[in-house]
Amino acid sequence: MIVVRAFFVSSAVLLALLALSVPTIRPGSDTFVIAMLSFVMLGITLLGSAVCIYVGWDPFEELFG
């Protein structure tokens, strides 16, 4: 379960840092597109790990058991 929590915390920290950088990015630029793609990928990771924590499922239990 610790791996899933690490995914959750690291995703939250990276999303917070990305949110801090958004005001400095010009909409429509290449950097803006990459930032939005990063936001989507980190958001999916955050939501997926939150669901795993809520349900109590540890997909890495067999590996790190």
CSV table of C-alpha atoms in Angstrom, one decimal:
chain,number,residue,atom,x,y,z
A,1,MET,CA,0.0,0.0,0.0
A,2,ILE,CA,3.0,2.3,0.5
A,3,VAL,CA,3.7,2.3,-3.2
A,4,VAL,CA,0.2,3.5,-4.0
A,5,ARG,CA,0.5,6.2,-1.4
A,6,ALA,CA,3.8,7.3,-2.8
A,7,PHE,CA,2.2,7.6,-6.2
A,8,PHE,CA,-0.6,9.7,-4.7
A,9,VAL,CA,1.8,12.0,-2.8
A,10,SER,CA,4.2,12.5,-5.7
A,11,SER,CA,1.3,13.2,-8.1
A,12,ALA,CA,-0.2,15.8,-5.7
A,13,VAL,CA,3.2,17.5,-5.3
A,14,LEU,CA,3.9,17.6,-9.1
A,15,LEU,CA,0.3,18.9,-9.8
A,16,ALA,CA,0.9,21.6,-7.2
A,17,LEU,CA,4.2,22.6,-8.9
A,18,LEU,CA,2.5,22.5,-12.3
A,19,ALA,CA,-0.3,24.7,-11.0
A,20,LEU,CA,2.3,27.3,-9.8
A,21,SER,CA,3.9,27.4,-13.2
A,22,VAL,CA,0.6,27.9,-15.2
A,23,PRO,CA,0.5,31.7,-14.8
A,24,THR,CA,3.8,32.0,-16.6
A,25,ILE,CA,2.8,29.9,-19.6
A,26,ARG,CA,1.3,31.6,-22.7
A,27,PRO,CA,-1.9,29.9,-23.9
A,28,GLY,CA,-1.5,28.3,-27.3
A,29,SER,CA,2.3,27.8,-27.0
A,30,ASP,CA,4.1,24.5,-27.2
A,31,THR,CA,4.8,24.7,-23.5
A,32,PHE,CA,1.1,25.1,-22.7
A,33,VAL,CA,0.3,21.9,-24.7
A,34,ILE,CA,2.9,19.9,-22.8
A,35,ALA,CA,1.7,21.4,-19.5
A,36,MET,CA,-1.9,20.3,-20.2
A,37,LEU,CA,-0.8,16.8,-21.2
A,38,SER,CA,1.2,16.6,-18.0
A,39,PHE,CA,-1.8,17.8,-16.1
A,40,VAL,CA,-4.0,15.1,-17.6
A,41,MET,CA,-1.4,12.3,-17.0
A,42,LEU,CA,-0.8,13.4,-13.4
A,43,GLY,CA,-4.5,13.8,-12.8
A,44,ILE,CA,-5.2,10.2,-13.9
A,45,THR,CA,-2.4,8.9,-11.7
A,46,LEU,CA,-3.7,10.9,-8.7
A,47,LEU,CA,-7.3,9.7,-9.3
A,48,GLY,CA,-6.2,6.1,-9.9
A,49,SER,CA,-4.1,5.9,-6.8
A,50,ALA,CA,-6.9,7.6,-4.7
A,51,VAL,CA,-9.3,4.9,-5.9
A,52,CYS,CA,-6.8,2.2,-5.0
A,53,ILE,CA,-6.3,3.7,-1.5
A,54,TYR,CA,-10.1,4.1,-1.0
A,55,VAL,CA,-10.9,0.6,-2.1
A,56,GLY,CA,-7.9,-0.9,-0.3
A,57,TRP,CA,-6.5,-2.7,-3.3
A,58,ASP,CA,-2.7,-2.9,-3.5
A,59,PRO,CA,-1.7,-3.9,-7.0
A,60,PHE,CA,2.0,-4.2,-6.0
A,61,GLU,CA,1.3,-6.5,-3.0
A,62,GLU,CA,2.6,-9.6,-4.9
A,63,LEU,CA,5.8,-7.8,-5.9
A,64,PHE,CA,6.7,-6.2,-2.6
A,65,GLY,CA,4.5,-8.3,-0.3
